[in-house]
Coordinates of C-alpha atoms in Angstrom, one line a residue:
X2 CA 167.9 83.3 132.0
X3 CA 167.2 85.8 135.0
X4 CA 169.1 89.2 134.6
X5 CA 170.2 90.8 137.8
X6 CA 169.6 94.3 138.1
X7 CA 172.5 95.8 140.3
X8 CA 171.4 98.1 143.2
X9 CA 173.3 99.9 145.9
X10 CA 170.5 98.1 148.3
X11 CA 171.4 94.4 147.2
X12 CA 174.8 94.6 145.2
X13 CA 177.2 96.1 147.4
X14 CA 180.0 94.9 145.4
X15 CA 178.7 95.2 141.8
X16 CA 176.5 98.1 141.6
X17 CA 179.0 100.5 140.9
X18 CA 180.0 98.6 137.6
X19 CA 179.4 99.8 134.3
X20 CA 177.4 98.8 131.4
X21 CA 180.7 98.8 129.0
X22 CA 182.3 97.0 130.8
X23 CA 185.0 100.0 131.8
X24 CA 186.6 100.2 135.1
X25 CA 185.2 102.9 137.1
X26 CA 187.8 105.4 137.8
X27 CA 187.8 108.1 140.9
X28 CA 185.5 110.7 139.5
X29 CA 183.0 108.2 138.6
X30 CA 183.6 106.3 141.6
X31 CA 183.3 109.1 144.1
X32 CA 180.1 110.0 142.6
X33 CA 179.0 106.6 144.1
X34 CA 179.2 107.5 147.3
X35 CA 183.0 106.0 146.6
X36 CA 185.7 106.5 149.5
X37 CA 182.3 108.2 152.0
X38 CA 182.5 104.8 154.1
X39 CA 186.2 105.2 154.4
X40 CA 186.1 108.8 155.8
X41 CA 183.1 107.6 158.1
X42 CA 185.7 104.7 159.5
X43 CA 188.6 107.1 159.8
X44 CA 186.7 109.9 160.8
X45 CA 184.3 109.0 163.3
X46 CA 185.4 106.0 164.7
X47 CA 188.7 104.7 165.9
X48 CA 190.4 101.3 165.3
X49 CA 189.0 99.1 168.1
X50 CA 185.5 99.8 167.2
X51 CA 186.1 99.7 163.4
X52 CA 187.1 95.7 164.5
X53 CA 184.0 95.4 166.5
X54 CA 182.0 96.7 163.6
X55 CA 183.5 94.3 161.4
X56 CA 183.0 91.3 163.4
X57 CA 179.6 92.6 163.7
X58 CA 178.8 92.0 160.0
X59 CA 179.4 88.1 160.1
X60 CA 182.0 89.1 157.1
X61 CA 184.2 85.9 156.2
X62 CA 186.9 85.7 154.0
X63 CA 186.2 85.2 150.3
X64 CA 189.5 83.4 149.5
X65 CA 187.8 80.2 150.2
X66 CA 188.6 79.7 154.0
X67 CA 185.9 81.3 155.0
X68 CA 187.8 82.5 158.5
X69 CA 186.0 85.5 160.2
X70 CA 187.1 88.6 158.9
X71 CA 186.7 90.7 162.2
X72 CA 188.3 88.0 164.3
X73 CA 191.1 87.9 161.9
X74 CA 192.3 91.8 162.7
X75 CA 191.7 91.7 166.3
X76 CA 194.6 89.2 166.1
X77 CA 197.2 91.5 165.4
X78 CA 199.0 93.1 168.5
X79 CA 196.9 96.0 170.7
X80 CA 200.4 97.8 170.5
X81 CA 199.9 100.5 167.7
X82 CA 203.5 101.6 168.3
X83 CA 204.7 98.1 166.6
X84 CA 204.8 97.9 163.0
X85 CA 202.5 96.0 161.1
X86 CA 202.0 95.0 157.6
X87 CA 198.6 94.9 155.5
X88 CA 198.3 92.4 152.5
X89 CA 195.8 92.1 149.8
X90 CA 195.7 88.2 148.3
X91 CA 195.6 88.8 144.9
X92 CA 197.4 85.6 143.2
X93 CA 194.1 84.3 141.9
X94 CA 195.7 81.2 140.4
X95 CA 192.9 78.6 141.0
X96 CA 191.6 76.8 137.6
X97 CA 188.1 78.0 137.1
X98 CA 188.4 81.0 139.6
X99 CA 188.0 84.6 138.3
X100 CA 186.5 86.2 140.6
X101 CA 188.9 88.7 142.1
X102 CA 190.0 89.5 138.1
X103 CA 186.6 91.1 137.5
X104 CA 186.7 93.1 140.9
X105 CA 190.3 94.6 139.6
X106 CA 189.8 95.2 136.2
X107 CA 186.8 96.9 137.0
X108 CA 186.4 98.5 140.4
X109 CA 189.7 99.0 141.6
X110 CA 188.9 101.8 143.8
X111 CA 186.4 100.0 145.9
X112 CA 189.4 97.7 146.8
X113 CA 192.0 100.2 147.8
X114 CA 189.0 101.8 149.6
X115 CA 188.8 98.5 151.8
X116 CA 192.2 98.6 152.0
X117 CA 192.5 102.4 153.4
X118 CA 189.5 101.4 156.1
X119 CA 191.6 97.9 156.8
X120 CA 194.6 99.5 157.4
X121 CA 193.1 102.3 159.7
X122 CA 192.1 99.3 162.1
X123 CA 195.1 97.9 162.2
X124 CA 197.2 101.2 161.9
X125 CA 199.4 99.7 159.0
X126 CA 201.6 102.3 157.4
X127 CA 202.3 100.3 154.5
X128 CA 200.6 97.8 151.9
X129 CA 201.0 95.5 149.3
X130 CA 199.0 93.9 146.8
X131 CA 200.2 90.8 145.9
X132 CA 198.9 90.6 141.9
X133 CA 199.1 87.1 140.0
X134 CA 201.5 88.1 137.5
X135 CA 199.3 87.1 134.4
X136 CA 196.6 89.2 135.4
X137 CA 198.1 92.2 133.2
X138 CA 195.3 94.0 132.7
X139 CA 194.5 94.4 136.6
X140 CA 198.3 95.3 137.0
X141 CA 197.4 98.5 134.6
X142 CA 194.2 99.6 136.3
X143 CA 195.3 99.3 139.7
X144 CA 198.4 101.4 139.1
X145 CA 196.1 103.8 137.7
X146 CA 193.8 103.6 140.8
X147 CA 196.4 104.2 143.3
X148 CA 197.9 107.5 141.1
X149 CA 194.3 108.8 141.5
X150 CA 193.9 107.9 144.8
X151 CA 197.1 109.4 146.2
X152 CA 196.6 112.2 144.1
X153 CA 193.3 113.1 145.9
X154 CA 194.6 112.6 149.2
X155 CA 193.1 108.9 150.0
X156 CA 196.7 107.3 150.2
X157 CA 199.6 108.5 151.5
X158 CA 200.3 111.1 154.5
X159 CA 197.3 112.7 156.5
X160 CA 194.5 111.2 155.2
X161 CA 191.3 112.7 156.0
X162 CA 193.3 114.7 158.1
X163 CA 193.4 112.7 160.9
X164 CA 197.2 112.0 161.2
X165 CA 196.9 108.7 159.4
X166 CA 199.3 107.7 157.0
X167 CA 198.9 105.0 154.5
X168 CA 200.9 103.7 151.7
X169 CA 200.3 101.2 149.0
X170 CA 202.4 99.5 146.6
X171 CA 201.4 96.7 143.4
X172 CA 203.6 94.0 143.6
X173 CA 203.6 91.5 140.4
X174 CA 204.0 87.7 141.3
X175 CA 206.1 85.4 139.3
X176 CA 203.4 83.4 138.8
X177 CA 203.7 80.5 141.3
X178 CA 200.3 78.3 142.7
X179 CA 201.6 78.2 145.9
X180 CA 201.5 82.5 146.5
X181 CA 198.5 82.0 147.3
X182 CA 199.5 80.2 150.5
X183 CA 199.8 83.3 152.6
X184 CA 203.5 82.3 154.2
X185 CA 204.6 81.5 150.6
X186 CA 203.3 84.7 150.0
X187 CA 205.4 86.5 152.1
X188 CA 208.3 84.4 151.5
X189 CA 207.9 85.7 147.8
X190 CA 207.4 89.2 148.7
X191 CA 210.5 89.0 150.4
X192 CA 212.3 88.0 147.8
X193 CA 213.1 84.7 148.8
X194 CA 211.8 80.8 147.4
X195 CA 207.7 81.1 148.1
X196 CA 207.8 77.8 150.3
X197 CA 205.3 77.9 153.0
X198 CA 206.7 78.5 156.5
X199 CA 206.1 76.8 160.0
X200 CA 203.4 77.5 162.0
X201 CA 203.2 79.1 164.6
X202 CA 204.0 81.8 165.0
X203 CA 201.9 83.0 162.6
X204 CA 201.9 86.0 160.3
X205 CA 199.4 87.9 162.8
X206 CA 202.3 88.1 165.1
X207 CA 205.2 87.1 162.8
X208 CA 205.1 87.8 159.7
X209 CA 206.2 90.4 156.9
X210 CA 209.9 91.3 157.8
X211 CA 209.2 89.4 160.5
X212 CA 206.2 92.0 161.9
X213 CA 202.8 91.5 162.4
X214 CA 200.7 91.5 159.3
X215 CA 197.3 91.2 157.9
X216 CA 196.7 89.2 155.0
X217 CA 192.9 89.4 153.1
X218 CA 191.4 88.4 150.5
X219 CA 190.4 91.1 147.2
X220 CA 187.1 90.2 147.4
X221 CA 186.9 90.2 151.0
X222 CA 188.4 93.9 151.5
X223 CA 185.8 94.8 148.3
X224 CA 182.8 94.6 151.0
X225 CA 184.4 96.7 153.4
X226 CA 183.0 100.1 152.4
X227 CA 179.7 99.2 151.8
X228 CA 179.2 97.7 155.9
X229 CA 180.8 101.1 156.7
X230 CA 178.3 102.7 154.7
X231 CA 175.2 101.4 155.4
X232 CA 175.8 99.3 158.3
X233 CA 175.6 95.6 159.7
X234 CA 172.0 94.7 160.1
X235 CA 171.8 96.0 156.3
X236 CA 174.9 93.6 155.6
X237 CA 173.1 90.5 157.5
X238 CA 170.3 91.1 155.9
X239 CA 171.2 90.6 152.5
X240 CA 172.0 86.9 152.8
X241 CA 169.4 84.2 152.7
X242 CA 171.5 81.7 155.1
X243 CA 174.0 82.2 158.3
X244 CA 177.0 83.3 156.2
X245 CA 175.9 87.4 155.9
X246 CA 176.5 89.4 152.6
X247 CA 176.3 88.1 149.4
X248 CA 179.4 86.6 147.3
X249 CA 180.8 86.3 144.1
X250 CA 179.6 82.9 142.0
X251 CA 179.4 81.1 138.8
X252 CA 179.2 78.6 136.8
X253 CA 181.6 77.3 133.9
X254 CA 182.2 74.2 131.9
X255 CA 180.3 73.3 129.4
X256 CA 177.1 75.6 130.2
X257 CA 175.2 77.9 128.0
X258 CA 176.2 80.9 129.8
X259 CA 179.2 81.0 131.8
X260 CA 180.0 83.7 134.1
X261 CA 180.1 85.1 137.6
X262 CA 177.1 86.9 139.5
X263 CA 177.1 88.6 142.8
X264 CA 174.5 86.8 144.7
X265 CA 173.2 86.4 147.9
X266 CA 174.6 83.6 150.5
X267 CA 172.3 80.7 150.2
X268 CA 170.8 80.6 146.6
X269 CA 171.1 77.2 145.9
X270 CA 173.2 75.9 143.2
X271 CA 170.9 74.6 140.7
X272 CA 169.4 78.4 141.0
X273 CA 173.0 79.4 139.9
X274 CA 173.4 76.8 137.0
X275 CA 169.6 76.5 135.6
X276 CA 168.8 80.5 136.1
X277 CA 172.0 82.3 135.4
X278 CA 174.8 79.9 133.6
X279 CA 171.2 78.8 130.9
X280 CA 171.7 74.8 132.3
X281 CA 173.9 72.5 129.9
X282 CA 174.5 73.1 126.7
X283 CA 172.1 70.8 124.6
X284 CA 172.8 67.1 124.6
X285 CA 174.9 67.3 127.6
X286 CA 173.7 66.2 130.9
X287 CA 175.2 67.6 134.2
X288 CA 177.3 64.5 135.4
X289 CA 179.3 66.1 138.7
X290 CA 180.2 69.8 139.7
X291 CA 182.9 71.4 141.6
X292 CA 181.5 73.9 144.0
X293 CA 184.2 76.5 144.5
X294 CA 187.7 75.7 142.4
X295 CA 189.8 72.6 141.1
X296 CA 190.7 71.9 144.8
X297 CA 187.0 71.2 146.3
X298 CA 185.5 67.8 146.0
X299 CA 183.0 66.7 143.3
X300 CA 179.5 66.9 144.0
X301 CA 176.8 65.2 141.9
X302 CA 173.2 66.2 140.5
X303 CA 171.8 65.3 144.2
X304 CA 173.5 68.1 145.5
X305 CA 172.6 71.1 143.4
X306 CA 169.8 72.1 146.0
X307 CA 171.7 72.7 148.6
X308 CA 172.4 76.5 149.9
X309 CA 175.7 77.5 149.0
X310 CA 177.4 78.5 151.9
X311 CA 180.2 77.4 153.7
X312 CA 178.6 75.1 156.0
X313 CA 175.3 73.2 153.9
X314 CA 178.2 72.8 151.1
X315 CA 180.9 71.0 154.4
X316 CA 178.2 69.0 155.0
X317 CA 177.4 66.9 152.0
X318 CA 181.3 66.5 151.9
X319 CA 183.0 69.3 149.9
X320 CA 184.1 73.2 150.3
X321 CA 182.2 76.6 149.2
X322 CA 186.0 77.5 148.3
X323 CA 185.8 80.3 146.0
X324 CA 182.1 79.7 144.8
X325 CA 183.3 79.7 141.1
X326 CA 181.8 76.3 140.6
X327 CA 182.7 74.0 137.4
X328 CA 180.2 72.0 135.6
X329 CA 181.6 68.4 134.4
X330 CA 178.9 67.0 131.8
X331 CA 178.3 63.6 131.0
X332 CA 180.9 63.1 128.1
X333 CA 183.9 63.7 130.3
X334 CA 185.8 60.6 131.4
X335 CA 186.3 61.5 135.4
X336 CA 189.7 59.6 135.2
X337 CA 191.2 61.7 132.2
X338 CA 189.6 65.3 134.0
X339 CA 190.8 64.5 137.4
X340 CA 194.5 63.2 135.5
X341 CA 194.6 66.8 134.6
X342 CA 193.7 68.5 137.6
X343 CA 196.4 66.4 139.7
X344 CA 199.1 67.1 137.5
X345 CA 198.5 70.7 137.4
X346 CA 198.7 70.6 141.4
X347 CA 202.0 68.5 141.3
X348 CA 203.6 70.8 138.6
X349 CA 202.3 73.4 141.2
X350 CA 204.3 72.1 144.7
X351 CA 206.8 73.8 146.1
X352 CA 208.2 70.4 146.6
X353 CA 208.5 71.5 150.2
X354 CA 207.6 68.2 152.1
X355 CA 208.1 64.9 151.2
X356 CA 203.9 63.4 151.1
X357 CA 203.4 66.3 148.4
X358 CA 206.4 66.7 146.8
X359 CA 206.3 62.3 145.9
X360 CA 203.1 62.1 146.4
X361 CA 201.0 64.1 143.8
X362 CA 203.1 62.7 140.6
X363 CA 202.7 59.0 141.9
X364 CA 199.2 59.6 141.5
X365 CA 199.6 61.3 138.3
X366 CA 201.6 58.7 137.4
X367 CA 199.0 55.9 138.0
X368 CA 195.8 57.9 136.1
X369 CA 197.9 58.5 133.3
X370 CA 198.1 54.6 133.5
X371 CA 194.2 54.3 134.2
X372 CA 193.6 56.6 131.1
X373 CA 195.3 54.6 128.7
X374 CA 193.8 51.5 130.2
X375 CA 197.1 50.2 131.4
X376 CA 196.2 49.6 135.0
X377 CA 196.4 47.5 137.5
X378 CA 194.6 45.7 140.0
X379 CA 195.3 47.3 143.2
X380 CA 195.8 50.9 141.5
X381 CA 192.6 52.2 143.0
X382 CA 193.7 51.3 146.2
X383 CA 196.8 52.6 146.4
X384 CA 195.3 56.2 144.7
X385 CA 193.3 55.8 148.1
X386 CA 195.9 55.3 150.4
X387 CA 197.6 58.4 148.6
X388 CA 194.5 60.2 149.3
X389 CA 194.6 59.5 153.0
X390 CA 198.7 60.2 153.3
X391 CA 197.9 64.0 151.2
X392 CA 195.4 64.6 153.5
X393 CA 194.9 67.3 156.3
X394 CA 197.3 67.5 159.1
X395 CA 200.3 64.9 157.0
X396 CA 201.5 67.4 154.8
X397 CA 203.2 70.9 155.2
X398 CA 200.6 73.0 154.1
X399 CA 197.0 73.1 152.7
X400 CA 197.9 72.1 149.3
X401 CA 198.2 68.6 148.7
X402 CA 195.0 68.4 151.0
X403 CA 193.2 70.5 148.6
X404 CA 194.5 68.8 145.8
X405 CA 193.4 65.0 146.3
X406 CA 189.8 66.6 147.1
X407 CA 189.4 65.9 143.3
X408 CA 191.0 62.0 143.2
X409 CA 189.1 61.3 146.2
X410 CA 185.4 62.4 145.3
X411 CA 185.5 60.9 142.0
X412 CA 186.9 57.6 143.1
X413 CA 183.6 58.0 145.6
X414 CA 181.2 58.8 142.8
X415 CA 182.6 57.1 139.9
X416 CA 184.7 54.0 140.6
X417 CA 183.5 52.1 137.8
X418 CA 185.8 54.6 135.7
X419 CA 188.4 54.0 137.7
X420 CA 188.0 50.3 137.0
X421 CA 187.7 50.5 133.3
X422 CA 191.2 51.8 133.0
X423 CA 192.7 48.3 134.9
X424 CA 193.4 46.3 131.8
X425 CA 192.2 43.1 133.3
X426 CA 189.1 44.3 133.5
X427 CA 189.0 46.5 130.6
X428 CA 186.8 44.3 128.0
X429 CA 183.1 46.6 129.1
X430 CA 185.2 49.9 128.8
X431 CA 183.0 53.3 129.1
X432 CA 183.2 55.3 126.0
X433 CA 183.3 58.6 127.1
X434 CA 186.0 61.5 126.3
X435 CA 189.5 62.3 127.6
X436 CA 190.3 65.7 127.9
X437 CA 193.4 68.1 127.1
X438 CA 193.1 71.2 128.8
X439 CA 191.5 72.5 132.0
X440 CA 188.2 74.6 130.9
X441 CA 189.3 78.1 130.2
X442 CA 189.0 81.1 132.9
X443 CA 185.8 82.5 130.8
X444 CA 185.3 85.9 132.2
X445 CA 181.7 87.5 130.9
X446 CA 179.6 90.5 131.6
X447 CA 177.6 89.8 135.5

């Protein structure tokens, strides 16, 4: 297995991390050249070109999205006498994703730093970060991070002493899918049900408390301070495809080394799986892969040369999402696996609209039939039309869409599953296993 040695040059999000594993804390991290591309941002520059500079980079959101970072702030009204709002996304609640996790635990400064440089653009007061509420262990170390940093002067009143005030608070979510939806979100910051809201207007100009607000991404306010730091034709050049930077991925299921790597845009997957995760585990062949969370679509063998970025990976039919990418190896009965995944979305919907609400437990409904091989005829097609009323632009919000992404590709690659659960046809029946449990969040050393 390759091992990645972390430089400020090529690892602006992971070099700072240390060996044991310990989060780096503000002596540590100011040594690092910590919090010097914040005062260059609030220093020498004010917040129209800080935007310009951002859109410069090429940076995309890292939430899965992959909307332009730059474009995203220059949204917000021109006004900087209207109040406005800055969020940090982090209900990391997607199975297989843990990503933003690592970046918490371990390097908490580096995202309040991109946090301070965010809010300076956008001239936002006051922020939030918006913590899945299992993630305990972040909870402790960023409350520990933002005593430091107000205590030194990076939050708070006059920072840098250019007039700029900036507060930050940790708010701990009650643990609900649908946060991550960034109208739920607010909903839920506001104290009320976290259903998604209409749109438009959206959050940009109507949002927290009914102001305009920002809402990003942990990973994607992590790169902030290194574009500010050593510039954008650096940041471009780091990636090996059109998306610039480089990005948090990995590999788990049933591989030798599960993990997450910071690595550059366009390292093809198999490079990810084979050179980093070790390839399967021995006797197990690589049957399908997720590319980025339970709510992409399946891929298959075929696939694991292409780049991963957003676009080579929309192209042969799936998402980047968050780049956390599952392994499903050729023991694993598609029917049982995606049975699991569907009823952990339906347990998951606000129940908000009526498609997703109905919808995702009548499909449940029919693979728990399929996995007991109690199907039938017809079952497949209705799963199909399901998958066509969940879909994009039918439903209230993003995820039901996401969620048949799963019952959809597999029906693609591996009807013959599908078919073996119908009991009429049942008599050549695949023996392959069932599972329980959605493969654990396995968090390792990058």
């Amino acid at each position: 297995m390759k091992k990645i040695i972390r430089t400020a040059e090529t690892h602006p999000l992971t070099w700072r991390l240390r060996n044991d594993e310990l989060p780096v804390w503000i002596d540590e991290y100011c040594s690092k050249n910590g919090y010097v591309g914040a005062k260059i941002a609030l220093k020498g520059m004010n917040p129209e070109n800080i935007i310009e500079l951002v859109k410069k980079s090429g940076l995309k959101g890292r939430g899965g999205a992959g909307f332009p970072t730059g474009l995203k702030w220059s949204l917000l009204p021109k006004n900087k006498s209207t109040i406005c709002y800055l969020i940090c996304n982090a209900d990391e609640m997607e199975p297989g994703t843990y990503k933003d996790r690592l970046l918490m635990e371990q390097m908490p400064h580096q995202l309040l730093e991109g946090m301070l440089i965010c809010a300076f653009a956008l001239q936002a007061y006051c922020g939030y970060i918006f913590l899945r509420g299992e993630y305990i262990k972040a909870a402790i170390n960023l409350r520990r991070a933002i005593n430091e940093a107000t205590h030194i002067g990076m939050l708070g009143n006059n920072i840098f002493n250019t007039g700029f005030n900036f507060n930050l608070f940790l708010h701990i979510g009650a643990g609900r899918y649908i946060c991550g939806e960034e109208t739920a979100l607010i909903n839920s910051l506001e104290g009320r049900r976290p259903n998604p809201r209409f749109k438009p207007p959206f959050p940009a100009t109507n949002g927290l408390w009914g102001k305009p607000t920002c809402i990003n991404n942990v990973e994607t306010l992590s790169n902030i301070p290194a574009i500010f730091l050593n510039g954008t034709d650096w940041y471009n050049n780091l990636s090996k495809s059109n998306d610039t930077g480089t990005k948090m991925m990995g590999f788990s299921g049933r591989v030798n080394n599960p993990g997450v790597w910071e690595l550059p845009f366009g390292v093809t997957a198999r490079e990810i799986l084979e050179d980093y995760a070790g390839g399967m585990q021995n006797g197990l062949k690589l049957k399908a892969w997720q590319p980025g969370g339970a709510g992409t679509d399946f891929l298959i063998e075929h696939h694991l040369d292409l780049p991963m970025d957003f676009m080579s990976i929309s192209k042969a039919g799936s998402r980047l999402g968050t780049a956390l990418a599952m392994a499903v190896d050729h023991e694993i009965n598609m029917v049982s696996l995606v049975r699991n995944l569907e009823d952990f979305f339906a347990r998951e919907s606000c129940g908000w609209c009526t498609p997703c609400r109905e919808g995702l437990p009548w499909s449940v409904k029919i693979l728990c039939a399929l996995e007991q091989k109690k199907g039938h005829p017809g079952d497949i097609e209705t799963l199909q039309h399901l998958c066509y009323q969940l879909s994009i632009g039918k439903t209230f919000c993003a995820h039901a869409p996401g969620a048949i992404e799963p019952l959809q590709s597999a029906i693609k690659y591996f009807r013959e599953e599908f078919e073996a659960g119908i009991k009429s046809q049942s008599v050549n029946t695949i023996q392959i296993k069932t599972i329980q449990g959605i493969q654990p969040n396995l968090l390792k050393k990058i």
